[in-house]
XYZ file of C-alpha atoms in Angstrom:
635
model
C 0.000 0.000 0.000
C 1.304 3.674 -0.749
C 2.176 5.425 1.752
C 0.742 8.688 2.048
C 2.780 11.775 0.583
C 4.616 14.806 3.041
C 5.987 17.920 2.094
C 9.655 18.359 1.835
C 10.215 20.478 4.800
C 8.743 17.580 6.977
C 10.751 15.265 5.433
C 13.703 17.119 6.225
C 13.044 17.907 10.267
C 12.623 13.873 10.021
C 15.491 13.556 8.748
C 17.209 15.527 11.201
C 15.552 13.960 13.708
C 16.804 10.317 12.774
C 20.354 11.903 12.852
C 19.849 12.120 16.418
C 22.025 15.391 17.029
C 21.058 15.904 20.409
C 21.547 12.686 21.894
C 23.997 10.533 23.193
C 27.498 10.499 21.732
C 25.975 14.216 20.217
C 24.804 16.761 22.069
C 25.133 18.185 25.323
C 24.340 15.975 28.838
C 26.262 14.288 31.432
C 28.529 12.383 29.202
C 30.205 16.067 28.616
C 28.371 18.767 30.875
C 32.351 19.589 32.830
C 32.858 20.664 28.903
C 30.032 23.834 29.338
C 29.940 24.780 33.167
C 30.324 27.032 34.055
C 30.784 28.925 31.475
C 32.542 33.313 31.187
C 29.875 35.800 29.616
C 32.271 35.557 26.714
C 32.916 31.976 25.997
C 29.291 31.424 25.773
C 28.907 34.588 23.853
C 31.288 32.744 21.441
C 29.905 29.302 22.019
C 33.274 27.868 22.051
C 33.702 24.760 24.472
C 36.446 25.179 27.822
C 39.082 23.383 27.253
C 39.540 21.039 30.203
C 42.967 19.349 31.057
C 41.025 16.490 32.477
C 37.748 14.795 32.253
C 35.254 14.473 35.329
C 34.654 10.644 36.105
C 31.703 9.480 34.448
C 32.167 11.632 31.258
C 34.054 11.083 27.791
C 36.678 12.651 26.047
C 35.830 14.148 22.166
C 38.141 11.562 20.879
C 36.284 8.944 22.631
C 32.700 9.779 21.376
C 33.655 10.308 17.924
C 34.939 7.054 17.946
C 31.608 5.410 18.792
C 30.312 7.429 15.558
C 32.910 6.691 13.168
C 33.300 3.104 13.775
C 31.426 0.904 11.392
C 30.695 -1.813 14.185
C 29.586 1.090 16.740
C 25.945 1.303 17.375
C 25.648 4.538 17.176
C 27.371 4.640 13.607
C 25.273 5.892 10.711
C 24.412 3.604 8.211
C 25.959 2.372 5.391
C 25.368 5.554 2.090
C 25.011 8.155 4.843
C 25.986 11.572 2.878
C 28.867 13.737 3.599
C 27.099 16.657 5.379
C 25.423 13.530 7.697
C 28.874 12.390 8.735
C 29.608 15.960 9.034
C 27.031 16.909 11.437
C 27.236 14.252 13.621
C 30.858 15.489 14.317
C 29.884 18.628 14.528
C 27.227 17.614 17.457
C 30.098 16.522 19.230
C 32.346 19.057 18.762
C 30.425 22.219 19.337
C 26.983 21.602 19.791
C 26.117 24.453 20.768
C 26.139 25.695 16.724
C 23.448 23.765 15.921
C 20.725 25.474 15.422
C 17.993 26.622 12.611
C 19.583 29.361 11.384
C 22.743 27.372 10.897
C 21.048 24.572 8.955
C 19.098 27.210 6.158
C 22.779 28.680 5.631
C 25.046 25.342 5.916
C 23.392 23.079 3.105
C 24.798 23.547 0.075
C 23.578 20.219 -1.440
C 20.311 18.583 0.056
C 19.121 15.081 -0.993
C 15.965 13.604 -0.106
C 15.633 10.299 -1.594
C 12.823 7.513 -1.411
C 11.126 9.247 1.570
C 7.372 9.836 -0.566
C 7.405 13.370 -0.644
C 4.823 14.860 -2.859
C 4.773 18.327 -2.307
C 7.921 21.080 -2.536
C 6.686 23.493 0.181
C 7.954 27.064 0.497
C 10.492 25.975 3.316
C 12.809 25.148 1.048
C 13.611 28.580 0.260
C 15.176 29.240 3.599
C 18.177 27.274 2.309
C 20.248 30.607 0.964
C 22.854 28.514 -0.229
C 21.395 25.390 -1.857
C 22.754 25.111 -5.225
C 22.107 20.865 -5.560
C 18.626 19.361 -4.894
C 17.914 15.373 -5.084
C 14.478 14.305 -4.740
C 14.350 11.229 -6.963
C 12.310 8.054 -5.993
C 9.345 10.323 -4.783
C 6.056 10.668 -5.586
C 6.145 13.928 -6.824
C 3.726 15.035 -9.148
C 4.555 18.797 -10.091
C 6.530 21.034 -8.859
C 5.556 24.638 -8.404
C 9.211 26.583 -9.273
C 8.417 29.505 -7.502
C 9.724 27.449 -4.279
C 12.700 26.418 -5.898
C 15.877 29.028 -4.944
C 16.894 30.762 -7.129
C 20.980 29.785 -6.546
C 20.216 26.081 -7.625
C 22.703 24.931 -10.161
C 21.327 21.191 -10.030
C 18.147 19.363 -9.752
C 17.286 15.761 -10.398
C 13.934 14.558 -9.735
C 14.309 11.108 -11.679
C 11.696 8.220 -10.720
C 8.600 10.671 -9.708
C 5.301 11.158 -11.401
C 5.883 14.106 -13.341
C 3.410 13.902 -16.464
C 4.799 17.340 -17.992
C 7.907 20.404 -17.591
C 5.192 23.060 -17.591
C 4.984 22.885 -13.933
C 8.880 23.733 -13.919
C 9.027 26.474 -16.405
C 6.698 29.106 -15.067
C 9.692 30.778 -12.756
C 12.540 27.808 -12.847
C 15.637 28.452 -11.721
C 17.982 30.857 -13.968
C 21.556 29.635 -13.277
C 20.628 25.680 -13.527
C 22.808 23.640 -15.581
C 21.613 20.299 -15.119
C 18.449 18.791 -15.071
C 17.254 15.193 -14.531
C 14.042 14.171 -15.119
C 14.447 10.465 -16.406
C 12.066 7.657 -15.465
C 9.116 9.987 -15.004
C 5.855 10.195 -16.857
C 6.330 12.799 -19.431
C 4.253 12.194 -22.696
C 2.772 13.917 -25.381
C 4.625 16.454 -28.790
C 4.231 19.589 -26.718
C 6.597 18.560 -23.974
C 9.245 19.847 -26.508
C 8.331 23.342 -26.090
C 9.554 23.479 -22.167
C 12.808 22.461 -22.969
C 14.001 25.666 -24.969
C 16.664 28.902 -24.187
C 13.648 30.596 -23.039
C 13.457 28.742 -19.670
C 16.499 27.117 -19.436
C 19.381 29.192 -20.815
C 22.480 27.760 -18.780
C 22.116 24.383 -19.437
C 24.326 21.867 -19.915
C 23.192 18.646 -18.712
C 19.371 17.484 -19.506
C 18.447 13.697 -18.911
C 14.978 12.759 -20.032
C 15.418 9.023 -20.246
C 13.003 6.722 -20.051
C 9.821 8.439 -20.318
C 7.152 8.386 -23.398
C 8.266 11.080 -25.739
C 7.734 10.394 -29.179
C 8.386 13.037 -31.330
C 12.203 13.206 -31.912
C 12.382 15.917 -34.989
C 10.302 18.306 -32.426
C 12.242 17.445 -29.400
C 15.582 18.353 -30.974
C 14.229 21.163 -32.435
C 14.196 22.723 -29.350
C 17.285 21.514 -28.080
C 19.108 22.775 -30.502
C 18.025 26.739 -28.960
C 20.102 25.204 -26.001
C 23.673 27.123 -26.482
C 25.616 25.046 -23.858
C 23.966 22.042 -23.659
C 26.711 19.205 -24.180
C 25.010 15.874 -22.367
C 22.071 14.540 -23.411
C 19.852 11.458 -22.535
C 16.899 10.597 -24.250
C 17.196 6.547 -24.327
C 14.260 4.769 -23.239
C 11.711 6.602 -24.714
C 9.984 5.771 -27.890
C 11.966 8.241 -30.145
C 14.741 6.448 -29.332
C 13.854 3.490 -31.379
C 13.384 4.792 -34.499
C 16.560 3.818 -36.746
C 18.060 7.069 -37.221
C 17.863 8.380 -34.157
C 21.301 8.767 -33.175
C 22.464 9.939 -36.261
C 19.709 12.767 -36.572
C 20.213 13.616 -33.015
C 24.235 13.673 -33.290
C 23.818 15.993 -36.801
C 21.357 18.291 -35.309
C 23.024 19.409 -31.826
C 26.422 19.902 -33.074
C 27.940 20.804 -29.788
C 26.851 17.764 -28.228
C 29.568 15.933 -26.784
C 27.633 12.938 -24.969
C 24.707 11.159 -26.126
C 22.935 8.766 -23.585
C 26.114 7.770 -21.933
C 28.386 7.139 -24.681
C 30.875 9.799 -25.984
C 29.879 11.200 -29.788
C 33.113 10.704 -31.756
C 34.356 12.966 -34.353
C 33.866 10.226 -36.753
C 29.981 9.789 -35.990
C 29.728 13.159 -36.810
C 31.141 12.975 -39.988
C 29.128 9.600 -40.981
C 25.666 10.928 -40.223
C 26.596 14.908 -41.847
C 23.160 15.967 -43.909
C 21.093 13.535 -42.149
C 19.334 16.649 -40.096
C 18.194 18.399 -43.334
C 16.185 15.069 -44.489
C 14.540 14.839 -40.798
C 11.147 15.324 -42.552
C 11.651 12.824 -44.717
C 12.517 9.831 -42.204
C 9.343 7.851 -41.380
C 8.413 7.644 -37.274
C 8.758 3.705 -37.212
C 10.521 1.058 -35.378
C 12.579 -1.941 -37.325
C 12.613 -5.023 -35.792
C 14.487 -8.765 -37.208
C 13.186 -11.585 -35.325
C 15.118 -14.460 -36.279
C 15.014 -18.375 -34.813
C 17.770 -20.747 -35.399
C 18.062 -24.247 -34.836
C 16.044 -26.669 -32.339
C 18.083 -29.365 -30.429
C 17.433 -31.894 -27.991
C 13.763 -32.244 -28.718
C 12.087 -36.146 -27.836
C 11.053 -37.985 -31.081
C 7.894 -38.697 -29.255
C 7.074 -41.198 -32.739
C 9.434 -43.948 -31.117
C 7.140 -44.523 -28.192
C 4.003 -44.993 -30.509
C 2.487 -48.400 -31.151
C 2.290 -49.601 -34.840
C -0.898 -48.503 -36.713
C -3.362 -50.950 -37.492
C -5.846 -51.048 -40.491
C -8.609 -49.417 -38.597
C -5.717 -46.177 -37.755
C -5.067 -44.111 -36.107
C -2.384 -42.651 -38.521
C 0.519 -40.418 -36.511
C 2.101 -37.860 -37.591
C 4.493 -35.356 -35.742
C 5.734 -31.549 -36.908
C 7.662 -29.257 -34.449
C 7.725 -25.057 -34.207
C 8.391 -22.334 -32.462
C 6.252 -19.595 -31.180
C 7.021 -15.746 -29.435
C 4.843 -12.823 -28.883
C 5.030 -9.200 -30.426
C 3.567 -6.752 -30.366
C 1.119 -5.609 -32.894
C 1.222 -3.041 -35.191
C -1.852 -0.568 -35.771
C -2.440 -2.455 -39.402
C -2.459 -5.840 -38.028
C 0.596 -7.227 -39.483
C 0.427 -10.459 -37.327
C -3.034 -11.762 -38.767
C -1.234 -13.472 -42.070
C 1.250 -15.131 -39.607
C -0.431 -15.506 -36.023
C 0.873 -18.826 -34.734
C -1.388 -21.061 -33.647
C -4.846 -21.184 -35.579
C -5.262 -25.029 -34.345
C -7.857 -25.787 -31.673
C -5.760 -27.279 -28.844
C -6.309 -30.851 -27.379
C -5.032 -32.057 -24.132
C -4.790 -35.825 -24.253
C -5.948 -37.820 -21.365
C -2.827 -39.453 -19.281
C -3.767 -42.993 -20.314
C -3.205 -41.563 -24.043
C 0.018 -39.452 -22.775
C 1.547 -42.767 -21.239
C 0.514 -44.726 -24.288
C 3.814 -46.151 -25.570
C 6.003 -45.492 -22.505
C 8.474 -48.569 -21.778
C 8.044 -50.257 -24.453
C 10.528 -53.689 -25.244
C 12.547 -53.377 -27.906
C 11.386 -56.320 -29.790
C 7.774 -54.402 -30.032
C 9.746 -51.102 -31.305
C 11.174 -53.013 -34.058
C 7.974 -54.696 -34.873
C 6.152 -51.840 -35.401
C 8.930 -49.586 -36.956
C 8.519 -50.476 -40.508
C 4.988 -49.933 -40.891
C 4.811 -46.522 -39.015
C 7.614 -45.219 -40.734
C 6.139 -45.925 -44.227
C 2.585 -44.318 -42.820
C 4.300 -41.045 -41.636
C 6.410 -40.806 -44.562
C 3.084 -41.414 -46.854
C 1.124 -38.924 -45.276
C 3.426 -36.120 -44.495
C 2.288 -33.989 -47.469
C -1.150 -35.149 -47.582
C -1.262 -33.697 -43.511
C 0.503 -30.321 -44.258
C -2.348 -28.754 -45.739
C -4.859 -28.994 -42.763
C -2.154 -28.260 -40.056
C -3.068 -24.513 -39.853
C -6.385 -24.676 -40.750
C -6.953 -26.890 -37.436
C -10.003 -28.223 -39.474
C -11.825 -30.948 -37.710
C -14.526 -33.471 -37.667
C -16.573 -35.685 -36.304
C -14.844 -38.618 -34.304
C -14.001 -41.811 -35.483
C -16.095 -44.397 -33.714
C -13.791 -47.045 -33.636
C -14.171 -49.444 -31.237
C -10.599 -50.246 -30.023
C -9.735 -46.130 -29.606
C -13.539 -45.038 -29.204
C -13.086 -44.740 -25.184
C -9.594 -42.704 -25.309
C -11.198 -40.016 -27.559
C -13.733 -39.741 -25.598
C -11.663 -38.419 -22.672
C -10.144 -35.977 -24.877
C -10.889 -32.246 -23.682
C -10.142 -29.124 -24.998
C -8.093 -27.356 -23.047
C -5.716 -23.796 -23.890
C -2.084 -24.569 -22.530
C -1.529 -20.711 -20.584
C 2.043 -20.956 -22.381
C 0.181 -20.835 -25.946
C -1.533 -17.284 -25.692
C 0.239 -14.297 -26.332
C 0.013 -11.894 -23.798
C -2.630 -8.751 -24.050
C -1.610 -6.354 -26.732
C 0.209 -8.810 -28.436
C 0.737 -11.215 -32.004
C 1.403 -14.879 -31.667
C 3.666 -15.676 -34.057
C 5.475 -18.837 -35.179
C 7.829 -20.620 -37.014
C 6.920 -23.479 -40.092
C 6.243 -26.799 -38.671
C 9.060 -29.174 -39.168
C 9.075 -32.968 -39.011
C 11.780 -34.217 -36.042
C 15.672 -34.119 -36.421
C 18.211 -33.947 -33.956
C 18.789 -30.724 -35.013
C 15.797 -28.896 -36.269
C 16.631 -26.149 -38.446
C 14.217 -23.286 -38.309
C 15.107 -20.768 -40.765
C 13.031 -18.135 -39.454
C 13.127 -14.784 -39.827
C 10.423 -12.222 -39.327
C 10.889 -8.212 -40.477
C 8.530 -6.495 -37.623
C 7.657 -2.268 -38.922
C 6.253 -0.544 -35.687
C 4.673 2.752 -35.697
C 3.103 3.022 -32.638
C 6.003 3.268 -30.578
C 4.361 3.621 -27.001
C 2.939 0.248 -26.888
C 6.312 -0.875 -28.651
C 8.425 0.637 -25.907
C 5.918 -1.181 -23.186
C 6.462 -4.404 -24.922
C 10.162 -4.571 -24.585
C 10.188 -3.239 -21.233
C 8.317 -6.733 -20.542
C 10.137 -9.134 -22.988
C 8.789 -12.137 -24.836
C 8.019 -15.716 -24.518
C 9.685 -18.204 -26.356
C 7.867 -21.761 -26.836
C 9.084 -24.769 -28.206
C 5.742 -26.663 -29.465
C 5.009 -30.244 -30.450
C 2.083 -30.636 -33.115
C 0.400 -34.281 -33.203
C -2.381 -35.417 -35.420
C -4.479 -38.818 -35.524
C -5.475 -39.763 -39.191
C -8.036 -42.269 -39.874
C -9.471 -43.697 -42.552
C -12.857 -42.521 -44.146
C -13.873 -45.751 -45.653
C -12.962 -49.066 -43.491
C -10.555 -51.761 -45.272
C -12.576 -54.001 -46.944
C -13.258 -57.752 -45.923
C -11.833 -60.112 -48.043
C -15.078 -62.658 -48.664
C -15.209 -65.958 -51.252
C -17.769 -64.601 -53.710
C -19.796 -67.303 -55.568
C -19.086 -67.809 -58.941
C -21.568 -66.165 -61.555
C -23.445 -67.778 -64.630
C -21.758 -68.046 -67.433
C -18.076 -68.166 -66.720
C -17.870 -71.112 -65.552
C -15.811 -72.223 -68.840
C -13.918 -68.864 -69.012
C -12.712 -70.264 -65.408
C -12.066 -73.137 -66.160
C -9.622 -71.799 -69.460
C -8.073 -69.406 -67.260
C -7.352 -71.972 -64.744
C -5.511 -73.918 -67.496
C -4.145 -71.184 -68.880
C -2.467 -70.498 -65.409
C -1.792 -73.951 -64.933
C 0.277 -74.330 -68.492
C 2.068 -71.165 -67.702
C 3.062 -72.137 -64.202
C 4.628 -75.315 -66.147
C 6.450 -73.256 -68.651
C 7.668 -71.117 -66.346
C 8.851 -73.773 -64.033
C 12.427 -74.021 -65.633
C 12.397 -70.370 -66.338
C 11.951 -69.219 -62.908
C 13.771 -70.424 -59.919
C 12.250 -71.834 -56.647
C 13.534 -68.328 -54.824
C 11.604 -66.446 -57.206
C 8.824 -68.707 -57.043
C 8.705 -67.927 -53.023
C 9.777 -64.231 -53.094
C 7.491 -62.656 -54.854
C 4.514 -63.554 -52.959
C 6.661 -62.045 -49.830
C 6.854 -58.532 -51.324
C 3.418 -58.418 -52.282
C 3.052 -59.050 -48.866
C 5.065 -56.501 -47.457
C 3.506 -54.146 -50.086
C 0.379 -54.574 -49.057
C 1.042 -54.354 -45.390
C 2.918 -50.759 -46.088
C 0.084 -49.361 -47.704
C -2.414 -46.608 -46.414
C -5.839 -46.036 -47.098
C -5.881 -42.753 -49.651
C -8.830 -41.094 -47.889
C -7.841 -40.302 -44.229
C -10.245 -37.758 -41.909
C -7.776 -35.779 -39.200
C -8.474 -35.027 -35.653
C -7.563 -31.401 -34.332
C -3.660 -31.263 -33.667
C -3.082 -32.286 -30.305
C -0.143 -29.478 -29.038
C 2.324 -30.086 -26.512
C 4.831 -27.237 -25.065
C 8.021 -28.929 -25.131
C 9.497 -25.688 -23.296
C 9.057 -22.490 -22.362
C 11.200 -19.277 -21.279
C 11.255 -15.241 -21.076
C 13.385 -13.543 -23.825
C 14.309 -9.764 -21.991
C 14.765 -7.067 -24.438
C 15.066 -4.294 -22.187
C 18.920 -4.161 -23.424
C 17.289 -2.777 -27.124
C 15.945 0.206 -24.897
C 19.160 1.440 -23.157
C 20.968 1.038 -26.719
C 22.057 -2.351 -27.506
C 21.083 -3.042 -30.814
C 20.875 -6.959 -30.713
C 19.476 -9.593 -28.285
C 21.024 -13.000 -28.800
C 20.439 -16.059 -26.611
C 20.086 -19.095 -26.438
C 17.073 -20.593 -24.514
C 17.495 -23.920 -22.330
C 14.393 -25.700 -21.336
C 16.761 -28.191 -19.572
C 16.832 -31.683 -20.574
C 13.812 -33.601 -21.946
C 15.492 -36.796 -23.162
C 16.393 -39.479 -21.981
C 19.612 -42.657 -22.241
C 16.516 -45.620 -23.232
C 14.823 -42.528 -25.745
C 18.320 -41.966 -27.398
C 19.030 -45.625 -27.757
C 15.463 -46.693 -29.482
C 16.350 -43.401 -31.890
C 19.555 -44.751 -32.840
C 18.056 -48.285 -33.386
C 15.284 -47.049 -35.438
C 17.992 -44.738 -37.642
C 20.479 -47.277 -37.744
C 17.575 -50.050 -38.743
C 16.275 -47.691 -41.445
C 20.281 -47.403 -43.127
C 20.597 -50.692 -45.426
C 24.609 -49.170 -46.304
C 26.544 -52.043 -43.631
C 29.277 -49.705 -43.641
C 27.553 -46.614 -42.530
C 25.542 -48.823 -40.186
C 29.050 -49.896 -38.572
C 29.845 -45.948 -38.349
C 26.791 -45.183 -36.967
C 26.709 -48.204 -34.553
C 29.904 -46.841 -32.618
C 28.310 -43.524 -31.603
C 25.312 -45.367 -30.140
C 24.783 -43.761 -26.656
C 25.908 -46.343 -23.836
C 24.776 -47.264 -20.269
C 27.366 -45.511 -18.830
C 28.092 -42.432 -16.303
C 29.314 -40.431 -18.875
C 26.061 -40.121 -20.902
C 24.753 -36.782 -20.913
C 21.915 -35.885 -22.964
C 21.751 -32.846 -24.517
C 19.191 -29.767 -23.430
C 16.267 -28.665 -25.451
C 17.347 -25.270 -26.673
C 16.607 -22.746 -29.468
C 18.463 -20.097 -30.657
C 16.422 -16.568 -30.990
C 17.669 -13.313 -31.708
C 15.861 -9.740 -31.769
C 17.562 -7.529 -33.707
C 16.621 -3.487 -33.473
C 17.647 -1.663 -36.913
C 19.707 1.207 -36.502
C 20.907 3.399 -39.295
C 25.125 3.482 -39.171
C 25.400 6.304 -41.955
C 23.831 8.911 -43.730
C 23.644 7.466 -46.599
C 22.115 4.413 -45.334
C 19.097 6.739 -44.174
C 18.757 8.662 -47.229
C 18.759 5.019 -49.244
C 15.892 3.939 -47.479
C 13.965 6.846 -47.975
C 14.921 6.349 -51.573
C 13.449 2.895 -51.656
């Protein structure tokens, strides 16, 4: 809960009052009392302190009582970031006490900071201090600022991490000798915020740091800065103006005396690369450039090992793999052609997830051929449907009848983009050890607010397994002995012979392998193929693994975001092993089979399988020369 606001001045006397100036080791009292009486007309006219040759029993000596404040371990040491001019004072209360009073305070500070301590309101106290020439108030909850209580001698004044929604408040009567001002990580918003920050109000200024709020007009804003005769330091990352690609280079070409530009120094040969880029400032369009670009998938489960083989009443497996983030949208809608997942989601039941867990070896090679030869039949027949997530009506078979049944739709959290935000994702891809992704996504922003709120909160990056059931529309027919019909039984009868006569021809034509061969591959023919008409389920998805991207770094400007995400490890030593069996069962070369039979995984210690990962990068364009600015305007 917030806590309620106070006024500076308050926050000051508390301040004071948590110094503890007037207590023990400070102060005056019986610790040090031999120190003040009795005291001449003149040495308390002069408030300077007797000096005693020795100390009264019971009391301490100076040296002994600053000790117990400069001391780290002492309990009566300040804490750890005290200021200067705290340290100072509580010497001072030991030393000569007697100065401290109001009048002292107004004319000692020189530099006041008031930090974290919810003040909302800059009273007219403050202009009792005659020589402040450095105010802090960041980390309040200041709102405005009325200048007219700001002295006039104040050379500094940061008020970063308030509430401040606009500079008017601090231009009716601000301060006339002040050369820096800091104002980042407020609330300031809107095109006309550009006008307050001209020579007209501000006419000694060197330093200005407006970081991190929501400006987004950068050809007005520097406009005005460049009325600003001394200004050399400038910050301005962390607002939405910032992201536009030439904004360095416009902003470098514009303020020529600028010598520092959001904390990094402006080189002599910046200048010269971005030279004529601030008479084309009209030209440049107000939009982000983003490159969103996936790499390669590794360490993902080939879930197909663990599946039974098909039989001729289905179901049909097949498996495809992507990847999916969220971005933000633009105001046209550019992530409609490419929003990621357009399938209606399907949780299986856990008898279905289990189905094919442990399974003997002799069972995996069984049913290897035939599932192979179904999933490498139907893998273009499938693609079509995949993003459609078209579906109909179940399957009423009787063996699988009571699993679909249990099968509920239900939206994995992981699979929604978050509110103001495009699901995107990469093409499905059937398993590898190393799926490559190839993705790359060009993302054109013009409304930079809600661009500059999406990378403050960073992405999601999920790693998704697609899996759809195929069955056939017409059942396999049953082979029956038909009756013979009218009229052929001679036709029969001549074929019969026929067959009979040409099984004796062929008889020392034809070898007894051949003879018993052939019927084999028609066997093993028939057995491979599928039915041609096959009605799909909706994709059953599964999140592999998911993890937060932060692009905060393309804010304070970095211009790329690389990493690699690890979902930590998903396989497994018996997964890896029915893999290899399966690949090395599929290669008929004996040679490569020998190759590939030595880097089978082995029950050993030193297995270590490897993480799911994905490589992702976000990419924010940024314009290194003039020409490269003018070109795209060009184009």
């Amino acid at each position: 809960m917030e806590k309620p606001g106070v006024t500076l001045s308050a926050a000051v006397r508390e301040h004071l009052r948590h110094l503890c100036l007037r207590e023990f080791p400070c102060g005056t009292g019986s610790w040090n009392k031999s120190r003040f009486l009795p005291r001449t007309w003149r040495t308390w006219k002069e408030l300077v302190p007797r000096e005693e040759e020795a100390v009264n029993p019971g009391e301490e000596t100076v040296e002994a009582l600053l000790g117990l404040v400069r001391s780290p371990h002492s309990p009566w040491a300040l804490l750890e970031g005290s200021s200067a001019e705290d340290h100072f004072l509580r010497e001072l209360a030991i030393q000569n006490p007697l100065v401290l009073k109001d009048t002292f305070f107004y004319s000692y500070f020189g530099s006041l900071r008031v930090v974290d301590k919810q003040v909302s309101l800059v009273d007219k106290g403050l202009l009792k201090f005659q020589k402040l020439e450095e105010l802090v108030l960041s980390a309040n909850q200041i709102k405005e600022i009325d200048a007219v209580n700001l002295p006039p001698t104040l050379k500094v004044l940061e008020l970063y991490g308030n509430k401040i929604s606009s500079l008017e408040c601090l231009c009716t009567s601000p301060p006339p000798f002040l050369q820096h001002l800091g104002l980042g990580q407020n609330k300031l918003l809107g095109p006309l915020e550009s006008l307050y920050v001209t020579a007209d109000h501000w006419p000694n200024l060197i330093s200005l740091d407006l970081s991190f709020n929501d400006l987004t007009d950068l050809q007005g804003m520097i406009a005005s800065l460049s009325t600003l005769p001394h200004l050399r330091l400038l910050g301005l990352q962390g607002n939405p103006l910032a992201l536009v690609p030439y904004y360095r280079g416009f902003t470098i070409d514009s303020l020529s005396g600028l010598c520092v530009l959001d904390d990094i120094t402006v080189s002599p040969s910046e200048k010269h690369q971005f030279r004529g880029l601030s008479h084309s400032g009209d030209l440049l369009a107000r939009e982000a450039q983003l490159v969103v670009t996936i790499g390669n998938v590794k360490g993902v489960l080939d879930t197909s090992i663990l599946d039974p083989e098909p039989g001729p009443q289905g179901p049909f497996i097949t498996y495809s793999y992507y990847v999916t983030y969220d971005f933000v949208e633009d105001e046209e809608g550019e992530g409609s052609d490419y929003g990621g997942v357009l399938a209606e989601i399907v949780r299986p039941s856990p008898s279905m997830e289990q189905l094919g867990e442990d399974i003997p070896e002799e069972v995996f090679e069984e049913a290897e051929d035939s599932l192979e030869s179904g999933l490498s039949t139907q893998s273009g027949e499938l693609e079509g449907s995949v993003a459609s997530g078209g579906s109909g009506p179940l399957p009423r078979v009787t063996d699988s009848a009571e699993e679909l049944a249990k099968l509920r739709p239900r939206m994995d959290p992981r699979l929604c983009s978050s509110p103001g935000t495009v699901l995107f994702s990469t093409i499905r891809k059937p398993w590898t050890d190393v799926i490559p992704c190839n993705y790359e996504m060009h993302h054109t922003l013009r409304d930079l607010v809600p661009l500059k709120a999406f990378l403050l909160a960073g992405t999601t990056v999920t790693i998704v397994e697609e899996k759809i059931l195929s069955w056939p529309l017409v059942p396999p027919p049953v082979e029956t002995v038909l009756p013979a019909k009218k009229g052929k039984g001679e036709k029969d009868k001549k074929g019969k012979k026929d067959k009979d006569k040409k099984g004796k021809d062929g008889k020392d034509k034809a070898g007894k392998g051949e003879k018993e061969t052939a019927p084999k591959e028609q066997k093993a023919s028939k057995k491979k193929e599928l039915p041609k008409e096959l009605r799909q389920d909706p994709p059953i998805l599964r999140v592999l693994g998911s993890g937060f991207v932060a692009l905060e770094p393309l804010l304070v400007g970095e211009p790329l975001v690389s990493e690699v995400c690890n979902f930590g490890v998903i396989r497994t030593l018996e997964t890896d092993r029915l893999t290899f069996l399966r690949d090395a069962k599929k290669n008929k070369n004996k040679k490569a089979k020998r190759e590939k039979k030595s880097a089978a995984p082995k029950y050993d210690s030193d297995y270590q399988p490897q993480p799911l990962t994905v490589e992702v990068q976000i990419q924010l364009n940024q314009y290194r020369s003039a020409e490269e600015a003018l070109r795209e305007i060009a184009l």
